[in-house]
mmCIF file of C-alpha atoms in Angstrom:
data_model
loop_
_atom_site.group_PDB
_atom_site.id
_atom_site.type_symbol
_atom_site.label_atom_id
_atom_site.label_comp_id
_atom_site.label_asym_id
_atom_site.label_seq_id
_atom_site.Cartn_x
_atom_site.Cartn_y
_atom_site.Cartn_z
ATOM 1 C CA MET A 1 54.754 -92.277 9.271
ATOM 2 C CA LYS A 2 54.848 -94.730 6.656
ATOM 3 C CA LYS A 3 51.518 -94.792 4.639
ATOM 4 C CA TYR A 4 52.039 -98.334 3.371
ATOM 5 C CA VAL A 5 52.576 -101.602 4.981
ATOM 6 C CA THR A 6 54.567 -104.608 3.598
ATOM 7 C CA VAL A 7 53.261 -107.942 4.427
ATOM 8 C CA ARG A 8 55.026 -111.107 3.470
ATOM 9 C CA VAL A 9 53.535 -114.679 3.533
ATOM 10 C CA GLY A 10 56.311 -117.181 3.619
ATOM 11 C CA LYS A 11 58.861 -116.825 0.774
ATOM 12 C CA HIS A 12 57.036 -116.431 -2.150
ATOM 13 C CA ILE A 13 53.758 -114.317 -1.200
ATOM 14 C CA SER A 14 54.101 -110.328 -0.713
ATOM 15 C CA PHE A 15 51.847 -107.416 -0.452
ATOM 16 C CA PHE A 16 51.624 -104.217 0.914
ATOM 17 C CA TYR A 17 48.506 -102.260 2.109
ATOM 18 C CA ASP A 18 47.554 -98.601 2.531
ATOM 19 C CA LYS A 19 46.797 -97.922 5.960
ATOM 20 C CA LYS A 20 44.375 -95.046 5.151
ATOM 21 C CA ALA A 21 42.541 -97.197 2.789
ATOM 22 C CA VAL A 22 42.106 -99.746 5.643
ATOM 23 C CA VAL A 23 40.271 -97.497 8.269
ATOM 24 C CA VAL A 24 38.102 -95.980 5.584
ATOM 25 C CA LEU A 25 36.897 -99.248 4.569
ATOM 26 C CA ALA A 26 36.484 -100.224 8.333
ATOM 27 C CA ALA A 27 34.338 -97.118 8.830
ATOM 28 C CA LEU A 28 32.329 -97.884 5.570
ATOM 29 C CA ILE A 29 31.778 -101.070 6.824
ATOM 30 C CA ALA A 30 30.633 -100.134 9.822
ATOM 31 C CA ALA A 31 28.036 -97.245 8.347
ATOM 32 C CA ALA A 32 27.078 -99.675 5.820
ATOM 33 C CA ILE A 33 26.137 -102.389 9.009
ATOM 34 C CA PHE A 34 24.486 -99.849 11.011
ATOM 35 C CA LEU A 35 22.481 -98.723 7.893
ATOM 36 C CA PHE A 36 21.235 -102.141 6.998
ATOM 37 C CA LEU A 37 20.248 -102.515 10.735
ATOM 38 C CA ILE A 38 18.031 -99.068 10.688
ATOM 39 C CA SER A 39 16.486 -100.078 6.890
ATOM 40 C CA ILE A 40 15.685 -103.743 8.191
ATOM 41 C CA GLY A 41 13.853 -102.075 11.418
ATOM 42 C CA SER A 42 12.094 -99.323 9.806
ATOM 43 C CA GLY A 43 8.515 -99.339 8.273
ATOM 44 C CA GLU A 44 5.061 -99.764 9.760
ATOM 45 C CA ILE A 45 6.137 -102.103 12.141
ATOM 46 C CA ARG A 46 9.333 -100.276 13.999
ATOM 47 C CA MET A 47 12.066 -101.687 15.612
ATOM 48 C CA SER A 48 15.487 -100.499 17.117
ATOM 49 C CA PRO A 49 18.633 -101.994 15.587
ATOM 50 C CA LEU A 50 18.855 -104.177 18.372
ATOM 51 C CA GLU A 51 15.573 -105.541 17.990
ATOM 52 C CA ALA A 52 16.156 -105.834 14.287
ATOM 53 C CA ALA A 53 19.882 -107.497 15.135
ATOM 54 C CA ALA A 54 18.097 -109.757 17.329
ATOM 55 C CA ALA A 55 15.468 -110.853 14.847
ATOM 56 C CA LEU A 56 17.797 -111.445 12.045
ATOM 57 C CA PHE A 57 19.482 -113.910 14.100
ATOM 58 C CA GLY A 58 16.190 -115.783 15.411
ATOM 59 C CA TYR A 59 15.465 -114.229 18.831
ATOM 60 C CA GLY A 60 13.038 -111.385 19.781
ATOM 61 C CA GLU A 61 9.401 -111.606 18.711
ATOM 62 C CA GLU A 62 8.078 -113.966 15.787
ATOM 63 C CA ILE A 63 6.368 -111.152 14.214
ATOM 64 C CA HIS A 64 9.242 -109.360 13.965
ATOM 65 C CA GLN A 65 11.278 -112.148 12.362
ATOM 66 C CA THR A 66 8.742 -112.877 9.779
ATOM 67 C CA VAL A 67 8.441 -109.231 8.591
ATOM 68 C CA ILE A 68 12.416 -108.679 8.605
ATOM 69 C CA VAL A 69 13.191 -112.176 7.089
ATOM 70 C CA THR A 70 10.116 -112.326 4.446
ATOM 71 C CA PHE A 71 9.636 -108.756 3.401
ATOM 72 C CA ARG A 72 12.409 -106.327 4.498
ATOM 73 C CA LEU A 73 15.529 -108.591 3.878
ATOM 74 C CA PRO A 74 15.333 -109.533 0.330
ATOM 75 C CA ARG A 75 14.693 -105.628 -0.461
ATOM 76 C CA VAL A 76 17.533 -104.239 1.032
ATOM 77 C CA LEU A 77 19.868 -106.888 0.165
ATOM 78 C CA VAL A 78 18.642 -106.148 -3.621
ATOM 79 C CA ALA A 79 19.266 -102.293 -2.881
ATOM 80 C CA TRP A 80 23.070 -103.139 -1.235
ATOM 81 C CA LEU A 81 23.808 -105.425 -4.137
ATOM 82 C CA ALA A 82 22.582 -102.848 -6.752
ATOM 83 C CA GLY A 83 24.514 -100.141 -5.681
ATOM 84 C CA MET A 84 27.791 -101.989 -5.003
ATOM 85 C CA ALA A 85 27.539 -103.013 -9.029
ATOM 86 C CA LEU A 86 26.838 -99.343 -10.200
ATOM 87 C CA ALA A 87 29.382 -98.347 -8.058
ATOM 88 C CA ALA A 88 31.860 -100.495 -9.415
ATOM 89 C CA ALA A 89 31.191 -100.318 -13.065
ATOM 90 C CA GLY A 90 31.621 -96.672 -12.695
ATOM 91 C CA ALA A 91 35.016 -97.074 -11.081
ATOM 92 C CA ILE A 92 36.031 -99.399 -14.205
ATOM 93 C CA LEU A 93 34.881 -97.006 -16.828
ATOM 94 C CA GLN A 94 36.255 -93.940 -15.106
ATOM 95 C CA GLY A 95 39.525 -95.441 -14.426
ATOM 96 C CA MET A 96 39.858 -97.072 -18.058
ATOM 97 C CA VAL A 97 39.289 -94.306 -20.118
ATOM 98 C CA ARG A 98 40.935 -91.860 -17.644
ATOM 99 C CA ASN A 99 37.165 -89.481 -17.660
ATOM 100 C CA PRO A 100 35.964 -88.611 -14.496
ATOM 101 C CA LEU A 101 32.515 -87.859 -16.109
ATOM 102 C CA ALA A 102 32.077 -91.143 -17.247
ATOM 103 C CA SER A 103 29.411 -93.349 -15.381
ATOM 104 C CA PRO A 104 26.779 -96.204 -17.262
ATOM 105 C CA ASP A 105 24.087 -94.082 -16.483
ATOM 106 C CA VAL A 106 25.882 -91.209 -18.408
ATOM 107 C CA LEU A 107 27.257 -93.142 -21.344
ATOM 108 C CA GLY A 108 23.926 -94.808 -21.875
ATOM 109 C CA ILE A 109 24.834 -98.561 -20.462
ATOM 110 C CA THR A 110 22.422 -98.020 -18.079
ATOM 111 C CA GLY A 111 19.834 -96.864 -20.248
ATOM 112 C CA GLY A 112 20.476 -100.209 -22.923
ATOM 113 C CA ALA A 113 20.299 -102.354 -19.687
ATOM 114 C CA ALA A 114 16.567 -100.897 -19.212
ATOM 115 C CA ALA A 115 15.947 -100.690 -23.009
ATOM 116 C CA ALA A 116 16.585 -104.563 -23.111
ATOM 117 C CA VAL A 117 14.606 -105.703 -19.698
ATOM 118 C CA VAL A 118 11.510 -103.751 -20.782
ATOM 119 C CA GLY A 119 11.620 -105.130 -24.158
ATOM 120 C CA PHE A 120 12.138 -108.712 -22.491
ATOM 121 C CA LEU A 121 9.090 -107.895 -20.096
ATOM 122 C CA ALA A 122 6.799 -107.158 -23.190
ATOM 123 C CA LEU A 123 8.090 -109.751 -25.094
ATOM 124 C CA PHE A 124 8.044 -112.717 -22.841
ATOM 125 C CA SER A 125 4.734 -111.776 -20.410
ATOM 126 C CA ASP A 126 1.306 -113.168 -21.079
ATOM 127 C CA GLU A 127 -2.491 -111.644 -20.508
ATOM 128 C CA ASN A 128 -1.886 -112.586 -16.993
ATOM 129 C CA HIS A 129 1.154 -110.501 -16.313
ATOM 130 C CA SER A 130 3.307 -113.608 -15.539
ATOM 131 C CA LEU A 131 6.403 -114.214 -17.747
ATOM 132 C CA ILE A 132 6.276 -117.176 -20.061
ATOM 133 C CA VAL A 133 10.289 -117.664 -19.578
ATOM 134 C CA SER A 134 12.282 -117.993 -16.439
ATOM 135 C CA ILE A 135 13.154 -114.755 -14.477
ATOM 136 C CA HIS A 136 16.814 -116.560 -14.830
ATOM 137 C CA TRP A 137 16.927 -115.155 -18.266
ATOM 138 C CA LEU A 138 16.363 -111.567 -17.055
ATOM 139 C CA PRO A 139 20.265 -110.755 -15.825
ATOM 140 C CA LEU A 140 21.319 -112.039 -19.892
ATOM 141 C CA ALA A 141 19.186 -110.028 -21.526
ATOM 142 C CA ALA A 142 20.067 -106.554 -19.467
ATOM 143 C CA PHE A 143 23.827 -107.139 -19.954
ATOM 144 C CA LEU A 144 23.051 -108.043 -23.714
ATOM 145 C CA GLY A 145 21.391 -104.678 -23.756
ATOM 146 C CA ALA A 146 24.212 -102.991 -21.774
ATOM 147 C CA SER A 147 26.681 -104.556 -23.961
ATOM 148 C CA ALA A 148 25.245 -103.160 -27.239
ATOM 149 C CA ALA A 149 24.938 -99.682 -25.848
ATOM 150 C CA ALA A 150 28.759 -99.933 -24.340
ATOM 151 C CA TRP A 151 29.756 -100.992 -28.028
ATOM 152 C CA LEU A 152 27.693 -98.041 -29.907
ATOM 153 C CA VAL A 153 29.272 -95.694 -27.650
ATOM 154 C CA TYR A 154 32.716 -96.851 -28.393
ATOM 155 C CA MET A 155 32.255 -97.369 -31.760
ATOM 156 C CA LEU A 156 31.104 -93.684 -32.630
ATOM 157 C CA ALA A 157 33.365 -92.092 -30.101
ATOM 158 C CA TRP A 158 36.568 -93.702 -31.271
ATOM 159 C CA LYS A 159 38.817 -91.559 -33.569
ATOM 160 C CA ASN A 160 42.531 -92.012 -32.993
ATOM 161 C CA GLY A 161 41.610 -92.814 -29.682
ATOM 162 C CA LEU A 162 38.862 -91.839 -26.991
ATOM 163 C CA ALA A 163 38.501 -88.219 -26.373
ATOM 164 C CA PRO A 164 36.889 -87.577 -23.066
ATOM 165 C CA LEU A 165 34.678 -84.915 -23.814
ATOM 166 C CA ARG A 166 33.421 -86.755 -27.152
ATOM 167 C CA LEU A 167 33.049 -89.654 -25.308
ATOM 168 C CA VAL A 168 30.675 -88.097 -23.044
ATOM 169 C CA LEU A 169 28.995 -86.448 -25.493
ATOM 170 C CA VAL A 170 28.390 -89.438 -27.920
ATOM 171 C CA GLY A 171 27.376 -91.302 -24.060
ATOM 172 C CA ILE A 172 24.573 -88.916 -23.553
ATOM 173 C CA GLY A 173 23.549 -89.410 -27.546
ATOM 174 C CA VAL A 174 23.160 -92.637 -26.971
ATOM 175 C CA SER A 175 21.660 -92.724 -23.675
ATOM 176 C CA ALA A 176 18.830 -90.459 -25.014
ATOM 177 C CA LEU A 177 18.289 -93.105 -27.857
ATOM 178 C CA MET A 178 17.894 -95.766 -25.278
ATOM 179 C CA GLN A 179 15.342 -93.554 -23.584
ATOM 180 C CA ALA A 180 13.521 -93.283 -26.839
ATOM 181 C CA LEU A 181 13.438 -97.027 -27.617
ATOM 182 C CA THR A 182 12.530 -97.609 -23.807
ATOM 183 C CA THR A 183 9.792 -95.538 -24.274
ATOM 184 C CA LEU A 184 8.671 -96.659 -27.542
ATOM 185 C CA LEU A 185 8.506 -100.375 -26.124
ATOM 186 C CA MET A 186 6.249 -99.302 -22.954
ATOM 187 C CA ILE A 187 3.844 -97.245 -25.421
ATOM 188 C CA THR A 188 3.761 -100.255 -27.938
ATOM 189 C CA GLY A 189 3.162 -102.930 -25.193
ATOM 190 C CA PRO A 190 0.019 -103.503 -23.038
ATOM 191 C CA ILE A 191 -1.140 -100.498 -20.715
ATOM 192 C CA TYR A 192 -0.278 -102.430 -17.313
ATOM 193 C CA ARG A 193 3.293 -103.101 -18.773
ATOM 194 C CA ALA A 194 3.796 -99.258 -19.432
ATOM 195 C CA SER A 195 2.757 -98.434 -15.792
ATOM 196 C CA GLN A 196 5.056 -101.179 -14.552
ATOM 197 C CA ALA A 197 7.938 -100.520 -16.340
ATOM 198 C CA ASN A 198 7.724 -96.763 -15.570
ATOM 199 C CA VAL A 199 8.409 -97.532 -11.869
ATOM 200 C CA TRP A 200 10.890 -99.994 -12.605
ATOM 201 C CA ILE A 201 12.971 -97.547 -15.020
ATOM 202 C CA THR A 202 12.984 -94.800 -12.122
ATOM 203 C CA GLY A 203 14.899 -97.098 -10.011
ATOM 204 C CA SER A 204 13.095 -99.387 -7.642
ATOM 205 C CA VAL A 205 13.269 -102.256 -5.273
ATOM 206 C CA TYR A 206 9.963 -102.363 -4.306
ATOM 207 C CA GLY A 207 8.736 -105.864 -4.385
ATOM 208 C CA ALA A 208 12.306 -107.432 -4.197
ATOM 209 C CA SER A 209 12.434 -111.145 -3.650
ATOM 210 C CA TRP A 210 14.237 -113.941 -2.083
ATOM 211 C CA GLN A 211 14.500 -115.118 -5.823
ATOM 212 C CA HIS A 212 16.026 -111.756 -6.936
ATOM 213 C CA VAL A 213 18.776 -112.047 -4.253
ATOM 214 C CA LEU A 214 19.428 -115.589 -5.272
ATOM 215 C CA LEU A 215 19.999 -114.708 -8.524
ATOM 216 C CA MET A 216 21.428 -111.223 -8.163
ATOM 217 C CA ALA A 217 24.160 -112.311 -5.343
ATOM 218 C CA PRO A 218 26.427 -114.573 -7.506
ATOM 219 C CA TRP A 219 26.117 -112.383 -10.739
ATOM 220 C CA VAL A 220 27.083 -109.238 -8.513
ATOM 221 C CA ILE A 221 29.944 -110.868 -6.128
ATOM 222 C CA GLY A 222 31.534 -113.326 -8.648
ATOM 223 C CA LEU A 223 32.041 -109.978 -10.717
ATOM 224 C CA LEU A 224 33.348 -108.114 -7.922
ATOM 225 C CA LEU A 225 35.794 -110.279 -7.231
ATOM 226 C CA VAL A 226 37.061 -110.524 -11.003
ATOM 227 C CA ALA A 227 37.028 -106.649 -10.776
ATOM 228 C CA ILE A 228 39.711 -106.725 -7.702
ATOM 229 C CA LEU A 229 41.767 -109.462 -9.365
ATOM 230 C CA ALA A 230 41.660 -107.070 -12.644
ATOM 231 C CA ALA A 231 42.632 -103.943 -10.701
ATOM 232 C CA ARG A 232 46.091 -103.882 -11.788
ATOM 233 C CA HIS A 233 45.011 -103.398 -15.624
ATOM 234 C CA VAL A 234 42.938 -100.806 -14.654
ATOM 235 C CA ASN A 235 46.179 -98.917 -13.061
ATOM 236 C CA VAL A 236 47.818 -99.586 -16.287
ATOM 237 C CA GLN A 237 44.916 -98.377 -18.099
ATOM 238 C CA GLU A 238 45.257 -94.923 -16.359
ATOM 239 C CA LEU A 239 48.796 -94.416 -17.386
ATOM 240 C CA GLY A 240 47.888 -93.843 -21.221
ATOM 241 C CA ASP A 241 47.972 -96.024 -23.956
ATOM 242 C CA GLU A 242 51.640 -95.484 -24.927
ATOM 243 C CA LEU A 243 52.815 -96.044 -21.356
ATOM 244 C CA ALA A 244 50.892 -99.237 -20.802
ATOM 245 C CA MET A 245 51.863 -100.659 -24.045
ATOM 246 C CA GLY A 246 55.528 -99.793 -22.997
ATOM 247 C CA LEU A 247 54.972 -101.694 -19.978
ATOM 248 C CA GLY A 248 54.024 -104.554 -22.187
ATOM 249 C CA GLY A 249 50.271 -104.498 -21.610
ATOM 250 C CA ALA A 250 47.499 -105.942 -24.047
ATOM 251 C CA VAL A 251 45.945 -102.357 -23.983
ATOM 252 C CA GLU A 252 43.055 -102.908 -26.110
ATOM 253 C CA ARG A 253 42.358 -106.553 -25.018
ATOM 254 C CA GLN A 254 42.682 -105.360 -21.506
ATOM 255 C CA ARG A 255 40.291 -102.666 -22.395
ATOM 256 C CA LEU A 256 37.448 -104.753 -23.941
ATOM 257 C CA GLY A 257 37.722 -107.016 -20.865
ATOM 258 C CA LEU A 258 36.872 -104.115 -18.444
ATOM 259 C CA VAL A 259 33.995 -102.732 -20.691
ATOM 260 C CA LEU A 260 32.559 -106.422 -20.200
ATOM 261 C CA LEU A 261 32.677 -106.398 -16.567
ATOM 262 C CA SER A 262 31.409 -102.681 -16.093
ATOM 263 C CA THR A 263 28.584 -103.792 -18.989
ATOM 264 C CA ALA A 264 27.968 -106.968 -16.678
ATOM 265 C CA LEU A 265 27.799 -105.150 -13.505
ATOM 266 C CA THR A 266 25.370 -102.618 -14.916
ATOM 267 C CA GLY A 267 22.954 -105.424 -16.279
ATOM 268 C CA GLY A 268 23.002 -107.395 -13.276
ATOM 269 C CA ALA A 269 21.927 -103.970 -10.935
ATOM 270 C CA VAL A 270 19.438 -102.892 -14.037
ATOM 271 C CA ALA A 271 17.537 -105.938 -14.350
ATOM 272 C CA PHE A 272 16.786 -106.269 -10.252
ATOM 273 C CA ALA A 273 16.605 -102.805 -9.216
ATOM 274 C CA GLY A 274 15.676 -100.590 -12.113
ATOM 275 C CA GLY A 275 17.541 -97.687 -13.658
ATOM 276 C CA ILE A 276 19.018 -96.155 -10.565
ATOM 277 C CA GLY A 277 21.384 -93.271 -11.722
ATOM 278 C CA PHE A 278 24.259 -91.588 -10.846
ATOM 279 C CA VAL A 279 25.590 -93.943 -8.236
ATOM 280 C CA GLY A 280 28.130 -95.008 -10.535
ATOM 281 C CA LEU A 281 29.322 -91.529 -11.224
ATOM 282 C CA MET A 282 29.210 -90.129 -7.411
ATOM 283 C CA ALA A 283 30.624 -93.059 -5.828
ATOM 284 C CA PRO A 284 33.799 -93.510 -7.604
ATOM 285 C CA HIS A 285 34.476 -89.745 -7.159
ATOM 286 C CA MET A 286 34.425 -89.785 -3.109
ATOM 287 C CA ALA A 287 36.018 -93.105 -3.040
ATOM 288 C CA ARG A 288 38.898 -91.193 -4.930
ATOM 289 C CA ARG A 289 38.976 -88.312 -2.342
ATOM 290 C CA LEU A 290 39.153 -90.788 0.264
ATOM 291 C CA VAL A 291 41.714 -93.236 -0.634
ATOM 292 C CA GLY A 292 43.521 -91.983 -3.730
ATOM 293 C CA SER A 293 42.997 -93.304 -7.241
ATOM 294 C CA ALA A 294 44.948 -96.700 -6.860
ATOM 295 C CA PHE A 295 42.152 -99.103 -7.846
ATOM 296 C CA GLY A 296 43.314 -102.139 -5.259
ATOM 297 C CA ALA A 297 41.526 -99.581 -2.722
ATOM 298 C CA LEU A 298 39.331 -97.274 -4.824
ATOM 299 C CA LEU A 299 37.131 -100.384 -6.319
ATOM 300 C CA PRO A 300 36.126 -101.462 -2.724
ATOM 301 C CA THR A 301 36.118 -98.095 -1.274
ATOM 302 C CA ALA A 302 33.429 -97.287 -4.288
ATOM 303 C CA ALA A 303 31.429 -100.518 -4.194
ATOM 304 C CA LEU A 304 30.942 -99.840 -0.444
ATOM 305 C CA LEU A 305 29.631 -96.224 -0.959
ATOM 306 C CA GLY A 306 27.456 -97.181 -3.594
ATOM 307 C CA GLY A 307 25.584 -99.783 -1.402
ATOM 308 C CA VAL A 308 25.407 -97.239 1.171
ATOM 309 C CA PHE A 309 23.595 -94.688 -1.437
ATOM 310 C CA VAL A 310 21.305 -96.919 -2.536
ATOM 311 C CA MET A 311 20.332 -98.813 0.745
ATOM 312 C CA GLY A 312 20.078 -94.806 2.059
ATOM 313 C CA ALA A 313 17.886 -93.683 -1.067
ATOM 314 C CA ASP A 314 15.552 -96.681 -0.662
ATOM 315 C CA LEU A 315 15.058 -96.210 3.105
ATOM 316 C CA ALA A 316 14.472 -92.387 2.478
ATOM 317 C CA GLY A 317 11.601 -93.083 -0.297
ATOM 318 C CA ARG A 318 10.043 -95.350 2.236
ATOM 319 C CA LEU A 319 10.207 -93.079 5.248
ATOM 320 C CA LEU A 320 9.454 -89.600 4.170
ATOM 321 C CA LEU A 321 6.139 -89.915 2.660
ATOM 322 C CA ALA A 322 5.016 -93.048 4.056
ATOM 323 C CA PRO A 323 2.538 -94.863 3.356
ATOM 324 C CA ALA A 324 3.615 -93.479 -0.187
ATOM 325 C CA GLU A 325 6.988 -94.918 -1.491
ATOM 326 C CA ILE A 326 9.266 -93.023 -3.654
ATOM 327 C CA PRO A 327 11.624 -95.061 -5.889
ATOM 328 C CA ALA A 328 14.989 -94.887 -4.670
ATOM 329 C CA GLY A 329 16.339 -93.767 -8.407
ATOM 330 C CA VAL A 330 14.699 -90.494 -7.238
ATOM 331 C CA PHE A 331 16.625 -89.415 -4.513
ATOM 332 C CA THR A 332 20.081 -90.759 -6.327
ATOM 333 C CA ALA A 333 18.972 -88.662 -9.459
ATOM 334 C CA ALA A 334 18.155 -85.418 -6.986
ATOM 335 C CA LEU A 335 21.887 -85.811 -5.394
ATOM 336 C CA GLY A 336 23.761 -86.973 -8.782
ATOM 337 C CA ALA A 337 22.299 -84.258 -11.296
ATOM 338 C CA PRO A 338 23.634 -81.371 -9.231
ATOM 339 C CA TYR A 339 27.208 -83.263 -8.582
ATOM 340 C CA PHE A 340 27.307 -83.690 -12.567
ATOM 341 C CA ILE A 341 26.552 -80.457 -13.308
ATOM 342 C CA TYR A 342 29.200 -79.456 -10.933
ATOM 343 C CA LEU A 343 32.188 -82.071 -12.482
ATOM 344 C CA LEU A 344 31.512 -80.403 -15.869
ATOM 345 C CA TYR A 345 31.403 -76.753 -14.494
ATOM 346 C CA ARG A 346 34.666 -77.764 -13.071
ATOM 347 C CA SER A 347 36.333 -79.287 -15.711
ATOM 348 C CA ARG A 348 35.650 -76.680 -18.261
ATOM 349 C CA LYS A 349 39.039 -75.798 -18.815
ATOM 350 C CA SER A 350 40.380 -78.910 -19.385
#
């Protein structure tokens, strides 16, 4: 049976797709929709998936529509977008540096974004806990922080190329530096800001609003589309520098563009969902096992997996110790940290 199917549109457009990847993507989309309905129907007022779907489209009881549209839907959408962004950023980094241990949080990029956001909140908040500038600037601050951390890692790890182990070790060091900077900003700021920032850094979508969704959605979806268009560049980068240059690729320019793309995705996620860890590490790995390493199929698979992870972590945080809430980042870290150790153990001979 043929693995790939060729599609021709007219005389000038043709492409092929992997049949297994299509099946996997369809299954993940179905799982994401099911989890989405479970998530918006869970809480103090419980609804079945059918009731939640009816309320979502303006049917059923009015109280159900109000609870879902006003309170739960923005939170679930922010979790979904953040998971997709972090997973896509991790997939780009792993493909670009050919290192399975690379991810935004392991390399300190998430930490850089977190430090920038805490600094932004500390600098631009008044005595009434309100921002004195528009929240529209928050993604830009996170992007600049993530970019600064990525540049620092890249510069310190470069020595006639990027050795995988050196890159990870430098990234862990920069991540620790960013955490120390974040802590310094928290303890030197107002006490109310420190407690608020501490919950946010752990990774929580509690309090997400439609304003967050409207700011985050164009940023993340637009960058994901750019990442899909850049898939062939990541495939070329995975071949190694010499072979990529032999194929005529502008390796360094493409690498810079991919780093900026990854940091922008990370910054957008961290700005509104906090430092949710290990999603960018786990999702690309699992996606690679499902659909292989071709980036055209790997990226959407990893993004869907990341969205499911964060939605599931947020749902678990809301239900397990209700009425108390646990940040989603606690669950992703509880799963991701052992997985990272397992990857380190498995790669000890390489």
